[in-house]
Structure formats: structure tokens, C-alpha cells
């Protein structure tokens, strides 16, 4: 808000912490949307193997890809959050 | 050696290894050497009981039937874990701070410790979990059957399957009873069991990955080859059903939160909240690895094995068909681990719920004297747990026999999921919405349960069992919109999605409406606030765990309350009993109980309990505790205010006593002074009488002399008599025993008489104003005259003027008349003015005065008795006395009566 005032180290740090919590809260929602995305691919009634149809092999790669990205993001966030949780009882 | 026999041997060895792990872990925990037992890794691995035999065998079967849909069952929990900051963090914090023992306990505790809700949740959990346990028994027996078939061409009959299931159930019951009910921990943590579960988690992960690696790189030609095989397989097309996809993802997420066994490992067995942060990515990774090879195994199994073979057993049959017996046995152990770990935890969770919410309330109400003996209840609880465990497994076995073990594994699992998912509105509403009430929770739970039973559970038994075919086709009572799989006219929906939608939707509506319409009790509102605002109340609940720190903190606290010496002695004795040296004993339940009793002696039972609870459990004080504390405090305050009152009263009494004592001391001093005065006054005339009477007795003197001496003796005797008369008079006057002869008299007459009787013919000139003296007063003329005579005589005696003169002035002032006697002498010195009315006070030479010094004292007493006063008037030219007395008769009478 007040841009001219040089932010103290602690303020910047707690600002980062708040955003880490926001990200942690956002992550499952993003994950849910990403995992439900295949519903919107092509037409469900199309025969297997035809053009534009959903293929299991593609699905495997996509789903497991999203999955491992989610795990990676959770890993990064959990390291930050664990520190926050240890420092202060509740930031919210 | 035949593979089957090897399998039996390996299986037994594995079970023994599990027993050993559980035993060692329990022993270490008991010694307080937790170490790796409380590492985040063990916590994460223990969560893997989510992956039961349903995952191990069923996922492949699910994939072989419906393609990628199986993965939704693992995506839901992944989302919940990744979003741990939302729900799990709060759930774990509440579980720790409120000492929650099960999901039934959580819901019952949140809604005002309602036992009704506890019973409802327990029953629903038992009904929902029983099919699941049956499922595990079935998968173990089926996998045994696979090996038996391999060995003997005849295969297994149904009786062999049942016998196996029975043995497995009995073995699991034994293990669970041994390690699940060994001790009664207030935190309900079971280190041995959890460690064994973690070991089993490693086992099943490695087993499935081993099979997967074998399939991908042993059977197929690597990852690329597998992808082309998938494209060529019957499940190449991904026939995604949007409704099922979304609702199964959500359902698995919900079930992950509400399954009693998940709640047990996730919340109850959690030893450190920070483990959750690690598990938030580690457990999704575990699920990821468990799911990674499911599709390849399914595809390869469909390819290799003859059509019609059970896809649920591909994990076993694919290695066996390739002649890899060792791998198959490893895989079997993985499946065995999955099944047993789930059953053990589920049995512990359910037995806790059954014993706490059903058996104990009944037992306590049946045996009225109840929990008076401390060891009593422990035994009952443990026995209730053991019986409950056996009962849960027996139910599972019964369900297994009844259902015939034919249904596909996945179907049973999903029915169970939907059943426990009904806890969700009450659970989430309880921890996020303070307005949620007991009535709402009960309404929601019952609505959801009935709908689940009607739309999913009962139809799953087939059309002939319980629900007749006619109901299934035409609806309840023939009403079309009450069809179990087409409620309210909805048709064409997938039966599972239909059941999830209606049960959860109506459950939530009933919960909300019930909560909005009802009014919670105080206890409920307090609990609600504590649950919803758990982070505000209890910012730092972790940390009170490791044994040494705890004992030290207890000692610090106990010293404050009991005093250092006593507290240290107490701790040292306890340590000695435990066979330890030094001051810090293990914080065993016995020791805590003893300490609590000690503290209770000092600070009251409820406070003592709360204090120990604060340190040992990291738990916040419950409402009951607070109320008891408030009661005790109120009692103490009342007691102390009584004490205060009494001490104030004592203070008043002491002050009065002190005053009285001072008066008595004064009186005693006065009395002594008076006695010494009296003896002195009596002694003086007595001395002259004795001296002159001795002279007379000796004789030898003239008649004149004899007469002179006799006259002196006579005078002195007269003086003595006068003194005694005066004393008697004074005593009578002081005691108020004087008889007054009250009558109306003219003041002039009294003064006239007094002047005459005072005998002042020699030289004292008296000036009077006769006109002014014409005042009629109501008084005792003789007594009044006595006062006047005294004053006149004094003036004659002490007035040292050349021509002594006494003026008597009379003046009516208000309701009284004042008579002033003023002479023209030197007056009385200021320092003597204060004492002239005291007894025996005489100014100057008393012999010259010839009196005893009682005259003014007597005058004052007389005037008091007459309702008037006599005072010395300072500032006149000579000595001046003012006598004032009331004119009004009533005043005189009033004074005399009082």
C-alpha cells in the first residue's frame, strides 16, 4: 500500500508467508480443475481410437503429469508452511 | 517344496515379524525412547491404510473393467492432502487439543458432548465398515485360493475358503487385541500397531512396484511399449463419464476425511502436527507410486490371461502365469499386508467408538456405584474394547459368508465410502460453522444414513434380499418417485452418482435447516466456539510430549503448588517405585493419577485435573472442567468472604475490648488516687485527735488546757464527721440514688435562705437584685440551696480583697435560669480552673479553708441531678461561678428518670 516507505525485512517476510498460505489454499482448487479438465476433451460418445477421442494412454500421461506437479508444488509449499506453523500459532 | 506350502511358511514368518516389530516398538515407546517412532515418515506410511486390498487387487480389476476411472479414488485424497492447510490442519489441532479419540468422539464432543450423536455415528460407522472388512477377508482368501489352485488341480472348495477367512479373521482379532488394547492411553495412541502398519505400507508399495516393474520391463518392452499396448487393449478408449468422474473424485476426498480408520491414523495417532506438512506431499507421492503401474498391469493381464479370468487377481496371476513364483509370493504378501493393516486399524477405531459411546454409557448407568474404584473402569474399558474388536471382525466374517464373496471388490468399497461420507456435513459444519447444532447434526446424519441405506446399501444385496424386486422396480409402497435408484423422478442417472447426490444433498439440507431452526445449549455453544476458533484459543499446543520435558514441567508446577520439598519428595518416591534414580519419574498414568490427587488436595479436583491435562495432554480445559473450577472458586470466595466478615467482627470486638479496658484502667487509677486521697484526708484529723487524746490521758495539766484540747478533739471529730457525710453524700449523688424533693419555688427565697445560712455576718458584702430574682423554678430547694451555700462560703473563705464583695446576678436565658456568683477577689488561676470541680481539689492552704475539698465536686453532682450545670466563668474580675438550671419541670423530671 505505502510504496514509499521502505519495507522492513520482517514485514516483507510475513507478506511472503501470507502469500505462501494463499498458494497452499489455492493448490487443491487448481488441482481439482486440472484433474477434471479431461471431461472437456472431445466427445464422450466417440468410439475408442477414432479421431478426437480421448485415449487412455494420453490420459495416463496427462493425469500422472498433473499429479506429480501437484506433489512437487506441495513439497515446496510444505517447507515454507511448516516453518510458518512452527514460528507462529496461526497466521490467519 | 510346493509353492503353496512355501507360501504358508512365508506368510507365518511375515506375521511373526509383524508381531515382533509391534512388540519392539511398544517397548521402546513405553521406555520413552520414541525416536524414529515419531518421525514424519512413519506418520505418512501409516496413512497408507487408505490403500487396502481394494487398492492392491481391486484397482487393477477396476482399471481392467473401466479404464482410468480407478484413479479418481486416489486423486481425491491427493487433493485433500495437498490442501491440508484448509481442513486437515484444523482437524488435527482440534483432535489434539480436545483429546479426540475417534470421529464419533469428535462429532459428539463438538455438539455438546452428545451421546446420542456418538451412538448414531458409531452405528453408522460399524454398518459402513463391516462390508469393507468382509472385502479384506475375501481378498485374502481369494489370493490363497489362487495359490492353492496352482498347486493342486482339484482347487479349493467353498468350505476351504470359509475356513481360511475364519482363520484370518481370528488371527487379526488376536493381533489387534494384543497390540491395540494393551494399555489404556488417554491419547489413544498405539505405537506398536502404527509401526507395524508402516512396515506393511512399505511391503505393499514395494510388492506392487515389483510387479509393475516386472510387467513393464519384464513382460513388455519398456514404457513406450506399454503405451502402445494400452492403445491396442480393450481399454484403449477413455470412456470418461463426467458425472462419475467428478463425484468419485469428491467422494474419495470426503471418505478420506471421514473413514473411521483414516481418522484414527491421521488425527488420533498423530504425535506432532508438523508431520502433516511432510505428509502433504509424501502421501500423494505414495498414492502416485501405488497407482502408477495399475494400468500397465491391467493391460498386460488382459492381454496375457485367458478371457474370463478374474481381473481383481491380475497382480498375482500375471507373475504366476510367467512362472515367477517368488514374485507372486512377494505380491501376495503385499496384498496380505494391505488387507491386514486396514482390518487392524478399522477394528481399533471401531472398538474405541463402540466401547466409548455404547458399552461404557450402558455399563455406567447399569452399575450405579460405577467409577469409584480407579482400576475398575480401566478393566471394563479394556474388556469392552477386546470384545468390540472380536465383534467387529465377527460381523465382517458374517457379512463375508452372507454376501457369498461374489461381488466385485470395487463395488463394495464404494458403497462403504458413500456410507461414511454422510459424516461430512456434521464434521465440516462442526469445525467451520459455529451455528451448527446438535439437532441439525442428528437430522443430517439420520437423513443421509437412511437415504444411503435405501438407495445404495440395501439394493446392493440384490433384488431378493431385504428389498423386494417390486420396490426396486416400482418404488416404495408402489410410489414411482420413491424408487431406490430413481428418487423424486430422477431417472437415467448412474446408481452410485444418484445415491451420492441425493444422500449428501438431503443430508446437508437437513443439517443446515436443523441447525438454523434449533437453539444450542450453552455447552454446545462453548464447544462450538472452541472447535471453530481452535487456533485463537490454543496457539501452541504442540511440544508437550516427550517424557522428560513433561516430568520436568510437572515438577515445576507441583513445586509451585505443593512447595519444593514436598513436591521433590513426591517425585523422588515415584521415581524410586519405577526403579529410576533421581527426581524425574516416567509420567505413567499411575503417577499422574497420584500427582493429580496430591494437587487436588491443594487446589481442588477440577483444577488439579485441568492443570495436569494442560501439561500432559496439551489439551485445553473442557467445559466440564471449567464449570467445576468455577464451582470451587465460588465456594472458596464465599468461604473467604465469610472469613473476612468474621475477622472484621473480631476486629470490632477487640477495639471495644480495648476501649473498655482503657476505661477500666482509668477507673482503677482514679480509684487508687481517690483511696489515697481519702486516707490522707481521714488521717490528718485522726492524727490530731490521737495526739491530743494521748495528752489528755497522760494528765497533769490545767483545766483550761484540758478544755482547749477537748475542744480541738471535738472540732476534729466534727470535721471527720463532715468529711464522711460529704463522702456519703457524693457517693449517693454519683450513683444517682439521691431522693429529690421537687417543688416549685421562688429563686429569691432559696438565695435568701442560703445567704442567711452561709454565716457571712463578718464582712462579706453581698449585692443582690431582688427584682430579677423573682423567678419560679421547679427544683429541690434544699439541694439547690446547698450549692449556693457552698459558693457563698467559698467566696467568703477565698476572696482576699480588702472589702470582699459578692454579686449574685440572676438572668433568664431561654428555657433555663442562670445564677452567677462573682466576687472581687483574685480569681482562680487558669491552670487550676480545670480541676476545681474534682474531688479533694483545694487551692492554697486547706487548713485555712477548713474543708475537705469536696464542696464543688458535690455541687457539680447536685446540679447534674437537678438537670442543670455549674461552670467556672473565666475572664471576670474575680472568681465567678455560673449555676444554670432549667425552669421547665419536665426537663428536671426527664433528667432524673434517665
PDB file of C-alpha atoms in Angstrom, chain B residues 218-379:
ATOM      1  CA  UNK B 218       9.998 -57.994 -17.990  1.00  0.00           C
ATOM      2  CA  UNK B 219       6.905 -58.786 -19.985  1.00  0.00           C
ATOM      3  CA  UNK B 220       6.568 -55.687 -22.136  1.00  0.00           C
ATOM      4  CA  UNK B 221       9.446 -53.868 -23.677  1.00  0.00           C
ATOM      5  CA  UNK B 222       9.544 -50.765 -21.521  1.00  0.00           C
ATOM      6  CA  UNK B 223       7.471 -47.620 -21.133  1.00  0.00           C
ATOM      7  CA  UNK B 224       6.985 -46.970 -24.832  1.00  0.00           C
ATOM      8  CA  UNK B 225       5.884 -50.496 -25.483  1.00  0.00           C
ATOM      9  CA  UNK B 226       3.390 -50.288 -22.628  1.00  0.00           C
ATOM     10  CA  UNK B 227       1.805 -47.180 -24.143  1.00  0.00           C
ATOM     11  CA  UNK B 228       1.338 -48.909 -27.486  1.00  0.00           C
ATOM     12  CA  UNK B 229      -0.050 -51.956 -25.664  1.00  0.00           C
ATOM     13  CA  UNK B 230      -2.526 -49.692 -23.888  1.00  0.00           C
ATOM     14  CA  UNK B 231      -3.642 -48.283 -27.214  1.00  0.00           C
ATOM     15  CA  UNK B 232      -4.154 -51.794 -28.504  1.00  0.00           C
ATOM     16  CA  UNK B 233      -6.030 -53.040 -25.438  1.00  0.00           C
ATOM     17  CA  UNK B 234      -9.809 -53.182 -24.834  1.00  0.00           C
ATOM     18  CA  UNK B 235      -9.483 -50.131 -22.563  1.00  0.00           C
ATOM     19  CA  UNK B 236      -7.689 -48.006 -25.140  1.00  0.00           C
ATOM     20  CA  UNK B 237     -10.574 -45.572 -25.402  1.00  0.00           C
ATOM     21  CA  UNK B 238     -11.007 -43.443 -22.312  1.00  0.00           C
ATOM     22  CA  UNK B 239     -14.735 -43.625 -21.852  1.00  0.00           C
ATOM     23  CA  UNK B 240     -14.912 -40.855 -19.265  1.00  0.00           C
ATOM     24  CA  UNK B 241     -18.285 -40.357 -17.580  1.00  0.00           C
ATOM     25  CA  UNK B 242     -18.223 -36.740 -16.333  1.00  0.00           C
ATOM     26  CA  UNK B 243     -20.724 -37.275 -13.507  1.00  0.00           C
ATOM     27  CA  UNK B 244     -18.935 -40.303 -12.151  1.00  0.00           C
ATOM     28  CA  UNK B 245     -15.510 -38.736 -12.618  1.00  0.00           C
ATOM     29  CA  UNK B 246     -16.299 -35.631 -10.628  1.00  0.00           C
ATOM     30  CA  UNK B 247     -18.423 -37.305  -7.953  1.00  0.00           C
ATOM     31  CA  UNK B 248     -15.966 -40.165  -7.410  1.00  0.00           C
ATOM     32  CA  UNK B 249     -13.098 -37.699  -7.010  1.00  0.00           C
ATOM     33  CA  UNK B 250     -15.092 -35.763  -4.467  1.00  0.00           C
ATOM     34  CA  UNK B 251     -16.386 -38.926  -2.791  1.00  0.00           C
ATOM     35  CA  UNK B 252     -12.900 -40.300  -2.274  1.00  0.00           C
ATOM     36  CA  UNK B 253     -11.770 -36.950  -0.913  1.00  0.00           C
ATOM     37  CA  UNK B 254     -14.672 -36.967   1.538  1.00  0.00           C
ATOM     38  CA  UNK B 255     -14.174 -40.596   2.520  1.00  0.00           C
ATOM     39  CA  UNK B 256     -10.500 -39.899   3.162  1.00  0.00           C
ATOM     40  CA  UNK B 257     -11.605 -37.424   5.822  1.00  0.00           C
ATOM     41  CA  UNK B 258     -14.466 -39.395   7.299  1.00  0.00           C
ATOM     42  CA  UNK B 259     -13.400 -43.054   7.240  1.00  0.00           C
ATOM     43  CA  UNK B 260     -13.031 -44.068  10.897  1.00  0.00           C
ATOM     44  CA  UNK B 261      -9.707 -45.789  10.258  1.00  0.00           C
ATOM     45  CA  UNK B 262      -8.324 -42.764   8.388  1.00  0.00           C
ATOM     46  CA  UNK B 263      -9.398 -40.518  11.242  1.00  0.00           C
ATOM     47  CA  UNK B 264      -7.637 -42.872  13.619  1.00  0.00           C
ATOM     48  CA  UNK B 265      -4.231 -42.707  11.909  1.00  0.00           C
ATOM     49  CA  UNK B 266      -4.485 -39.135  10.661  1.00  0.00           C
ATOM     50  CA  UNK B 267      -5.794 -37.358  13.790  1.00  0.00           C
ATOM     51  CA  UNK B 268      -5.713 -39.678  16.782  1.00  0.00           C
ATOM     52  CA  UNK B 269      -2.324 -41.312  16.186  1.00  0.00           C
ATOM     53  CA  UNK B 270      -0.738 -38.014  15.156  1.00  0.00           C
ATOM     54  CA  UNK B 271       2.088 -37.221  17.560  1.00  0.00           C
ATOM     55  CA  UNK B 272       3.237 -33.970  16.012  1.00  0.00           C
ATOM     56  CA  UNK B 273       1.304 -31.518  13.883  1.00  0.00           C
ATOM     57  CA  UNK B 274       4.344 -30.778  11.759  1.00  0.00           C
ATOM     58  CA  UNK B 275       4.206 -34.308  10.375  1.00  0.00           C
ATOM     59  CA  UNK B 276       1.197 -33.180   8.435  1.00  0.00           C
ATOM     60  CA  UNK B 277       3.325 -30.783   6.408  1.00  0.00           C
ATOM     61  CA  UNK B 278       5.563 -33.638   5.311  1.00  0.00           C
ATOM     62  CA  UNK B 279       2.675 -35.960   4.651  1.00  0.00           C
ATOM     63  CA  UNK B 280       1.042 -33.296   2.478  1.00  0.00           C
ATOM     64  CA  UNK B 281       3.396 -34.161  -0.343  1.00  0.00           C
ATOM     65  CA  UNK B 282       4.751 -37.537   0.752  1.00  0.00           C
ATOM     66  CA  UNK B 283       1.406 -39.272   0.948  1.00  0.00           C
ATOM     67  CA  UNK B 284       0.269 -38.087  -2.518  1.00  0.00           C
ATOM     68  CA  UNK B 285       3.605 -39.414  -3.745  1.00  0.00           C
ATOM     69  CA  UNK B 286       2.828 -42.767  -2.135  1.00  0.00           C
ATOM     70  CA  UNK B 287      -0.561 -42.835  -3.818  1.00  0.00           C
ATOM     71  CA  UNK B 288       1.077 -41.836  -7.099  1.00  0.00           C
ATOM     72  CA  UNK B 289       3.506 -44.741  -6.901  1.00  0.00           C
ATOM     73  CA  UNK B 290       0.746 -47.160  -5.923  1.00  0.00           C
ATOM     74  CA  UNK B 291      -1.307 -46.119  -8.948  1.00  0.00           C
ATOM     75  CA  UNK B 292       1.497 -45.810 -11.462  1.00  0.00           C
ATOM     76  CA  UNK B 293       1.604 -49.434 -12.555  1.00  0.00           C
ATOM     77  CA  UNK B 294      -2.077 -50.232 -12.240  1.00  0.00           C
ATOM     78  CA  UNK B 295      -2.942 -49.603 -15.899  1.00  0.00           C
ATOM     79  CA  UNK B 296       0.100 -51.466 -17.266  1.00  0.00           C
ATOM     80  CA  UNK B 297      -0.652 -54.497 -15.076  1.00  0.00           C
ATOM     81  CA  UNK B 298      -4.294 -54.411 -16.142  1.00  0.00           C
ATOM     82  CA  UNK B 299      -3.413 -54.119 -19.805  1.00  0.00           C
ATOM     83  CA  UNK B 300      -0.832 -56.874 -19.689  1.00  0.00           C
ATOM     84  CA  UNK B 301      -3.158 -59.081 -17.670  1.00  0.00           C
ATOM     85  CA  UNK B 302      -5.964 -58.611 -20.165  1.00  0.00           C
ATOM     86  CA  UNK B 303      -3.516 -59.467 -22.899  1.00  0.00           C
ATOM     87  CA  UNK B 304      -1.826 -62.493 -21.350  1.00  0.00           C
ATOM     88  CA  UNK B 305      -4.518 -64.248 -19.391  1.00  0.00           C
ATOM     89  CA  UNK B 306      -7.449 -66.108 -20.854  1.00  0.00           C
ATOM     90  CA  UNK B 307     -10.715 -64.268 -21.174  1.00  0.00           C
ATOM     91  CA  UNK B 308     -12.960 -64.640 -18.127  1.00  0.00           C
ATOM     92  CA  UNK B 309     -10.190 -64.759 -15.557  1.00  0.00           C
ATOM     93  CA  UNK B 310     -10.769 -62.519 -12.556  1.00  0.00           C
ATOM     94  CA  UNK B 311      -9.089 -59.139 -13.236  1.00  0.00           C
ATOM     95  CA  UNK B 312      -9.060 -58.438  -9.465  1.00  0.00           C
ATOM     96  CA  UNK B 313      -6.297 -61.033  -9.119  1.00  0.00           C
ATOM     97  CA  UNK B 314      -4.071 -59.951 -12.035  1.00  0.00           C
ATOM     98  CA  UNK B 315      -1.433 -58.782  -9.573  1.00  0.00           C
ATOM     99  CA  UNK B 316      -0.990 -62.424  -8.548  1.00  0.00           C
ATOM    100  CA  UNK B 317      -1.915 -64.282 -11.664  1.00  0.00           C
ATOM    101  CA  UNK B 318       0.305 -62.373 -14.101  1.00  0.00           C
ATOM    102  CA  UNK B 319       3.578 -63.279 -12.276  1.00  0.00           C
ATOM    103  CA  UNK B 320       2.312 -66.838 -11.722  1.00  0.00           C
ATOM    104  CA  UNK B 321       1.484 -67.257 -15.399  1.00  0.00           C
ATOM    105  CA  UNK B 322       5.039 -66.189 -16.191  1.00  0.00           C
ATOM    106  CA  UNK B 323       6.424 -68.760 -13.774  1.00  0.00           C
ATOM    107  CA  UNK B 324       7.642 -66.146 -11.296  1.00  0.00           C
ATOM    108  CA  UNK B 325       6.535 -67.846  -8.098  1.00  0.00           C
ATOM    109  CA  UNK B 326       8.829 -65.764  -5.893  1.00  0.00           C
ATOM    110  CA  UNK B 327       7.452 -62.518  -7.242  1.00  0.00           C
ATOM    111  CA  UNK B 328       3.952 -63.870  -6.839  1.00  0.00           C
ATOM    112  CA  UNK B 329       4.599 -64.699  -3.187  1.00  0.00           C
ATOM    113  CA  UNK B 330       6.028 -61.197  -2.658  1.00  0.00           C
ATOM    114  CA  UNK B 331       2.953 -59.777  -4.309  1.00  0.00           C
ATOM    115  CA  UNK B 332       0.750 -61.965  -2.139  1.00  0.00           C
ATOM    116  CA  UNK B 333       2.434 -60.577   0.956  1.00  0.00           C
ATOM    117  CA  UNK B 334       1.734 -57.074  -0.331  1.00  0.00           C
ATOM    118  CA  UNK B 335      -1.929 -57.872  -0.693  1.00  0.00           C
ATOM    119  CA  UNK B 336      -1.947 -59.607   2.677  1.00  0.00           C
ATOM    120  CA  UNK B 337      -0.370 -56.525   4.251  1.00  0.00           C
ATOM    121  CA  UNK B 338      -2.950 -54.234   2.681  1.00  0.00           C
ATOM    122  CA  UNK B 339      -5.811 -56.293   3.986  1.00  0.00           C
ATOM    123  CA  UNK B 340      -4.495 -56.898   7.483  1.00  0.00           C
ATOM    124  CA  UNK B 341      -3.388 -53.328   8.173  1.00  0.00           C
ATOM    125  CA  UNK B 342      -6.770 -51.971   7.204  1.00  0.00           C
ATOM    126  CA  UNK B 343      -8.637 -54.503   9.305  1.00  0.00           C
ATOM    127  CA  UNK B 344      -6.444 -53.903  12.346  1.00  0.00           C
ATOM    128  CA  UNK B 345      -6.833 -50.112  12.335  1.00  0.00           C
ATOM    129  CA  UNK B 346     -10.513 -50.274  11.461  1.00  0.00           C
ATOM    130  CA  UNK B 347     -11.089 -52.695  14.317  1.00  0.00           C
ATOM    131  CA  UNK B 348      -9.217 -50.445  16.747  1.00  0.00           C
ATOM    132  CA  UNK B 349     -11.099 -47.360  15.578  1.00  0.00           C
ATOM    133  CA  UNK B 350     -14.473 -49.066  15.733  1.00  0.00           C
ATOM    134  CA  UNK B 351     -13.801 -50.744  19.058  1.00  0.00           C
ATOM    135  CA  UNK B 352     -12.834 -47.379  20.564  1.00  0.00           C
ATOM    136  CA  UNK B 353     -16.085 -45.916  19.327  1.00  0.00           C
ATOM    137  CA  UNK B 354     -18.216 -48.867  20.408  1.00  0.00           C
ATOM    138  CA  UNK B 355     -16.695 -49.063  23.870  1.00  0.00           C
ATOM    139  CA  UNK B 356     -16.702 -45.291  24.478  1.00  0.00           C
ATOM    140  CA  UNK B 357     -20.107 -44.460  23.104  1.00  0.00           C
ATOM    141  CA  UNK B 358     -22.172 -47.601  23.566  1.00  0.00           C
ATOM    142  CA  UNK B 359     -20.682 -50.004  26.106  1.00  0.00           C
ATOM    143  CA  UNK B 360     -19.373 -47.544  28.703  1.00  0.00           C
ATOM    144  CA  UNK B 361     -22.515 -45.391  28.968  1.00  0.00           C
ATOM    145  CA  UNK B 362     -24.580 -48.533  29.389  1.00  0.00           C
ATOM    146  CA  UNK B 363     -22.174 -50.014  31.931  1.00  0.00           C
ATOM    147  CA  UNK B 364     -22.009 -46.799  33.923  1.00  0.00           C
ATOM    148  CA  UNK B 365     -25.772 -46.472  34.053  1.00  0.00           C
ATOM    149  CA  UNK B 366     -26.269 -50.137  34.947  1.00  0.00           C
ATOM    150  CA  UNK B 367     -23.733 -50.235  37.776  1.00  0.00           C
ATOM    151  CA  UNK B 368     -24.695 -47.227  39.820  1.00  0.00           C
ATOM    152  CA  UNK B 369     -21.718 -47.201  42.130  1.00  0.00           C
ATOM    153  CA  UNK B 370     -19.705 -47.049  38.926  1.00  0.00           C
ATOM    154  CA  UNK B 371     -16.314 -45.459  38.783  1.00  0.00           C
ATOM    155  CA  UNK B 372     -15.460 -45.336  42.458  1.00  0.00           C
ATOM    156  CA  UNK B 373     -12.567 -47.749  42.305  1.00  0.00           C
ATOM    157  CA  UNK B 374      -9.955 -46.473  39.916  1.00  0.00           C
ATOM    158  CA  UNK B 375      -8.776 -49.785  38.495  1.00  0.00           C
ATOM    159  CA  UNK B 376     -12.350 -50.812  37.991  1.00  0.00           C
ATOM    160  CA  UNK B 377     -13.133 -48.745  34.936  1.00  0.00           C
ATOM    161  CA  UNK B 378      -9.878 -49.478  33.183  1.00  0.00           C
ATOM    162  CA  UNK B 379     -10.590 -53.170  33.203  1.00  0.00           C
TER     163      UNK B 379
END
